[in-house]
CSV table of C-alpha atoms in Angstrom, one decimal:
chain,number,residue,atom,x,y,z
V,10,ALA,CA,9.9,21.8,136.5
V,11,LEU,CA,7.2,24.5,136.5
V,12,PRO,CA,6.9,26.4,133.2
V,13,LEU,CA,7.1,30.2,133.5
V,14,ARG,CA,4.6,32.3,131.4
V,15,GLU,CA,6.1,34.6,128.9
V,16,SER,CA,4.2,37.5,130.5
V,17,VAL,CA,6.1,37.0,133.8
V,18,SER,CA,9.3,38.9,134.2
V,19,LEU,CA,12.5,37.0,135.2
V,20,GLU,CA,12.5,39.1,138.4
V,21,GLN,CA,9.0,38.1,139.4
V,22,GLY,CA,9.7,34.6,138.2
V,23,ALA,CA,12.6,34.3,140.7
V,24,THR,CA,10.2,34.9,143.5
V,25,SER,CA,7.2,33.0,142.1
V,26,VAL,CA,7.4,29.6,143.8
V,27,ILE,CA,7.8,29.4,147.6
V,28,ASN,CA,5.8,32.4,148.9
V,29,PRO,CA,3.1,32.6,146.2
V,30,LEU,CA,2.4,28.9,146.4
V,31,ALA,CA,2.5,28.8,150.2
V,32,ALA,CA,0.1,31.8,150.4
V,33,SER,CA,-2.2,30.0,147.9
V,34,ALA,CA,-2.0,26.8,150.0
V,35,PHE,CA,-2.9,28.6,153.3
V,36,VAL,CA,-6.0,30.2,151.7
V,37,GLU,CA,-6.9,26.9,150.1
V,38,ILE,CA,-6.6,25.1,153.5
V,39,ALA,CA,-8.7,27.7,155.2
V,40,LYS,CA,-11.4,27.5,152.5
V,41,LYS,CA,-11.5,23.7,152.6
V,42,GLY,CA,-11.8,23.8,156.4
V,43,GLY,CA,-14.7,26.3,156.2
V,44,HIS,CA,-12.8,28.9,158.1
V,45,LYS,CA,-14.0,32.5,157.8
V,46,ALA,CA,-11.0,33.9,159.6
V,47,ILE,CA,-7.5,32.9,160.4
V,48,VAL,CA,-4.5,34.2,162.5
V,49,LEU,CA,-1.2,34.8,160.8
V,50,SER,CA,2.1,35.5,162.5
V,51,ALA,CA,5.0,37.3,160.9
V,52,ALA,CA,2.2,39.0,158.9
V,53,ALA,CA,4.3,41.9,157.6
V,54,SER,CA,6.5,39.6,155.6
V,55,SER,CA,6.2,39.2,151.8
V,56,LEU,CA,4.3,36.0,152.4
V,57,GLY,CA,2.1,37.5,155.0
V,58,ARG,CA,1.1,40.4,152.8
V,59,MET,CA,0.3,37.9,150.0
V,60,VAL,CA,-1.9,35.9,152.4
V,61,ASN,CA,-3.8,39.1,153.3
V,62,ARG,CA,-4.5,40.0,149.7
V,63,LEU,CA,-5.6,36.5,148.7
V,64,ALA,CA,-7.7,36.0,151.9
V,65,SER,CA,-9.5,39.4,151.3
V,66,GLY,CA,-10.5,38.3,147.9
V,67,GLU,CA,-12.0,35.1,149.3
V,68,GLY,CA,-13.9,36.8,152.1
V,69,ILE,CA,-11.6,35.5,154.8
V,70,ASP,CA,-10.6,37.8,157.7
V,71,VAL,CA,-7.0,37.8,158.9
V,72,ILE,CA,-5.9,38.6,162.4
V,73,ASN,CA,-2.3,39.7,161.8
V,74,VAL,CA,0.4,39.4,164.4
V,75,VAL,CA,3.6,41.4,164.0
V,76,ARG,CA,6.5,42.4,166.3
V,77,ARG,CA,6.9,46.2,165.7
V,78,ASP,CA,4.6,49.2,165.4
V,79,ALA,CA,6.1,50.1,162.0
V,80,GLN,CA,4.8,46.8,160.7
V,81,ILE,CA,1.3,47.7,161.9
V,82,GLU,CA,1.2,50.7,159.7
V,83,LEU,CA,2.6,48.8,156.7
V,84,LEU,CA,-0.2,46.3,156.9
V,85,ARG,CA,-2.9,48.9,157.5
V,86,GLN,CA,-1.8,50.8,154.4
V,87,GLN,CA,-2.5,47.5,152.5
V,88,GLY,CA,-6.0,47.4,154.0
V,89,ALA,CA,-5.6,45.0,157.0
V,90,SER,CA,-8.1,45.9,159.7
V,91,ILE,CA,-6.8,43.7,162.5
V,92,VAL,CA,-3.1,44.0,163.4
V,93,LEU,CA,-1.7,43.1,166.8
V,94,ASN,CA,1.9,43.7,168.1
V,95,SER,CA,3.1,40.6,170.0
V,96,SER,CA,5.5,42.9,171.9
V,97,ASP,CA,2.7,44.9,173.6
V,98,SER,CA,1.9,44.1,177.2
V,99,GLY,CA,-1.8,43.5,176.5
V,100,PHE,CA,-1.1,41.2,173.5
V,101,ASP,CA,-2.4,38.0,174.9
V,102,GLU,CA,-5.8,39.5,175.9
V,103,ALA,CA,-6.2,41.4,172.7
V,104,LEU,CA,-5.4,38.3,170.6
V,105,ARG,CA,-7.8,36.1,172.6
V,106,ASP,CA,-10.6,38.7,172.3
V,107,ALA,CA,-10.0,39.0,168.5
V,108,CYS,CA,-10.0,35.2,168.0
V,109,HIS,CA,-13.2,34.7,170.0
V,110,GLN,CA,-14.9,37.7,168.4
V,111,HIS,CA,-14.2,36.4,164.9
V,112,ASP,CA,-14.6,32.7,165.8
V,113,VAL,CA,-11.1,31.9,164.6
V,114,HIS,CA,-10.0,28.2,164.9
V,115,LEU,CA,-7.0,28.2,162.7
V,116,ALA,CA,-3.6,30.0,163.0
V,117,PHE,CA,-0.6,29.8,160.8
V,118,ASP,CA,2.7,30.4,162.7
V,119,ALA,CA,6.0,31.3,161.2
V,120,VAL,CA,7.7,32.1,164.5
V,121,ALA,CA,7.4,29.0,166.8
V,122,GLY,CA,8.8,29.3,170.4
V,123,GLU,CA,6.6,31.1,172.9
V,124,LEU,CA,4.3,32.6,170.3
V,125,THR,CA,3.0,29.2,169.3
V,126,GLY,CA,1.6,28.7,172.8
V,127,GLN,CA,0.2,32.2,172.8
V,128,LEU,CA,-1.7,31.6,169.6
V,129,LEU,CA,-3.0,28.2,170.8
V,130,ARG,CA,-4.2,29.7,174.1
V,131,ALA,CA,-6.0,32.5,172.3
V,132,LEU,CA,-8.0,30.2,170.0
V,133,PRO,CA,-11.4,28.7,171.1
V,134,SER,CA,-11.7,25.0,171.8
V,135,HIS,CA,-10.9,22.8,168.9
V,136,GLY,CA,-8.5,25.4,167.5
V,137,LYS,CA,-5.4,24.4,165.6
V,138,VAL,CA,-2.0,26.1,165.1
V,139,THR,CA,-0.1,25.1,162.0
V,140,VAL,CA,3.6,25.9,162.3
V,141,PHE,CA,5.4,26.6,159.0
V,142,GLY,CA,8.6,28.4,160.2
V,143,ALA,CA,10.8,29.0,163.2
V,144,LEU,CA,11.9,32.6,163.1
V,145,SER,CA,12.5,32.5,166.9
V,146,PHE,CA,14.9,29.5,166.5
V,147,GLU,CA,13.1,27.9,169.4
V,148,PRO,CA,10.8,24.8,169.5
V,149,PRO,CA,7.0,25.5,169.9
V,150,GLN,CA,6.1,25.9,173.5
V,151,VAL,CA,2.7,24.3,174.1
V,152,THR,CA,1.3,23.0,177.4
V,153,PRO,CA,-0.3,19.5,177.4
V,154,GLY,CA,-3.5,20.9,179.0
V,155,GLN,CA,-4.3,22.8,175.8
V,156,LEU,CA,-4.1,19.6,173.8
V,157,ILE,CA,-5.8,17.3,176.3
V,158,PHE,CA,-8.5,19.3,177.9
V,159,GLU,CA,-9.3,21.9,175.3
V,160,ASN,CA,-9.2,19.6,172.2
V,161,LYS,CA,-6.7,21.9,170.5
V,162,SER,CA,-4.0,20.7,168.2
V,163,LEU,CA,-0.7,21.5,166.6
V,164,ASP,CA,0.6,20.5,163.3
V,165,GLY,CA,3.2,21.6,160.7
V,166,PHE,CA,3.2,22.7,157.1
V,167,TRP,CA,5.9,22.1,154.5
V,168,LEU,CA,5.2,23.3,150.9
V,169,GLY,CA,7.1,20.4,149.2
V,170,PRO,CA,4.9,17.5,150.6
V,171,TYR,CA,1.8,19.7,150.2
V,172,ILE,CA,2.5,20.1,146.4
V,173,SER,CA,3.5,16.4,146.2
V,174,SER,CA,0.1,15.3,147.6
V,175,LYS,CA,-1.6,16.8,144.6
V,176,ASN,CA,-1.9,15.2,141.2
V,177,LEU,CA,-0.3,16.8,138.1
V,178,VAL,CA,-3.5,18.5,137.0
V,179,GLN,CA,-4.1,20.0,140.4
V,180,THR,CA,-0.4,21.2,140.6
V,181,MET,CA,-0.5,22.8,137.2
V,182,LEU,CA,-3.8,24.6,138.0
V,183,MET,CA,-2.4,25.9,141.2
V,184,TRP,CA,0.7,27.1,139.5
V,185,ARG,CA,-1.2,28.7,136.6
V,186,ARG,CA,-3.4,30.6,139.0
V,187,ALA,CA,-0.4,31.8,141.0
V,188,GLN,CA,1.3,33.1,137.9
V,189,LYS,CA,-1.8,35.1,136.9
V,190,LEU,CA,-1.6,36.8,140.3
V,191,LEU,CA,2.1,37.6,140.3
V,192,SER,CA,1.5,41.2,139.3
V,193,THR,CA,-1.2,41.7,141.9
V,194,ASP,CA,-2.1,39.6,145.0
V,195,LEU,CA,1.0,37.5,144.8
V,196,LYS,CA,3.5,40.2,143.8
V,197,SER,CA,6.9,40.4,145.6
V,198,ASN,CA,8.5,43.8,146.2
V,199,ILE,CA,12.1,43.7,145.0
V,200,ARG,CA,14.2,46.4,146.5
V,201,ALA,CA,17.7,45.6,145.3
V,202,GLU,CA,19.7,43.4,142.9
V,203,TYR,CA,23.3,42.3,143.3
V,204,PRO,CA,25.8,40.4,141.2
V,205,LEU,CA,26.6,36.9,142.5
V,206,GLU,CA,30.0,37.9,143.8
V,207,ASP,CA,28.3,40.4,146.1
V,208,ALA,CA,26.2,37.7,147.7
V,209,PRO,CA,27.5,38.3,151.3
V,210,ARG,CA,26.6,42.0,151.0
V,211,ALA,CA,23.2,41.1,149.6
V,212,VAL,CA,22.5,38.8,152.6
V,213,GLU,CA,23.6,41.5,155.0
V,214,GLU,CA,21.2,44.0,153.5
V,215,TYR,CA,18.3,41.6,153.5
V,216,VAL,CA,18.8,40.6,157.1
V,217,SER,CA,19.1,44.2,158.2
V,218,GLN,CA,15.5,44.8,157.1
V,219,MET,CA,13.6,41.6,156.0
V,220,THR,CA,10.3,43.4,155.6
V,221,GLY,CA,11.7,45.9,153.1
V,222,GLY,CA,11.4,43.7,150.0
V,223,LYS,CA,13.3,40.9,148.3
V,224,VAL,CA,17.0,41.1,147.4
V,225,LEU,CA,17.9,39.3,144.1
V,226,LEU,CA,21.2,37.9,142.9
V,227,ARG,CA,22.1,38.1,139.2
V,228,PRO,CA,24.7,35.5,138.1
V,229,ASN,CA,25.5,37.6,135.0
V,230,ALA,CA,25.0,41.1,136.4
């Protein structure tokens, strides 16, 4: 169990584990690898916005990939300077140009499917795509030539094993830092709360607009 600081509200506490720790992990991985820039898909999500805020504080540029123009504006309002729409006809070329201009060799992909291959193709030689989700509900589509002739690679990220690989002190330090940032860089926007008996309606609302903030269930509402 991870202890919750008294200064953290129950609402923020309910959203304090998966996204905040994953965002912290991505930035930590980038820093340890000496990366000055990364690519991030599904960048308008709560997790994506957290990564942007954390990365900015660490001097890491983020090339953001989204699916809709409205999401571009959302990220730019937050201060993101590079946001690309994967639905645009010139996306592949724009992504490649951005990756080579910023010397990006690491991408975090929440979508999988065709997008994984697009990300890998856009990276320079020795680039790597880390898949941490499958929003497309499709397997990553990567050609062998990218792996064989361009020395590129593909791996996965799962928060549970990542945390388990740390010792107790490292885990508690990571958790302590995350909680300090829950009101700023790691804050989750909460747009609605429902009693537990209205769980189906809560799920419907969240699915209808997943970038509009979190929906919480209250057992005793």
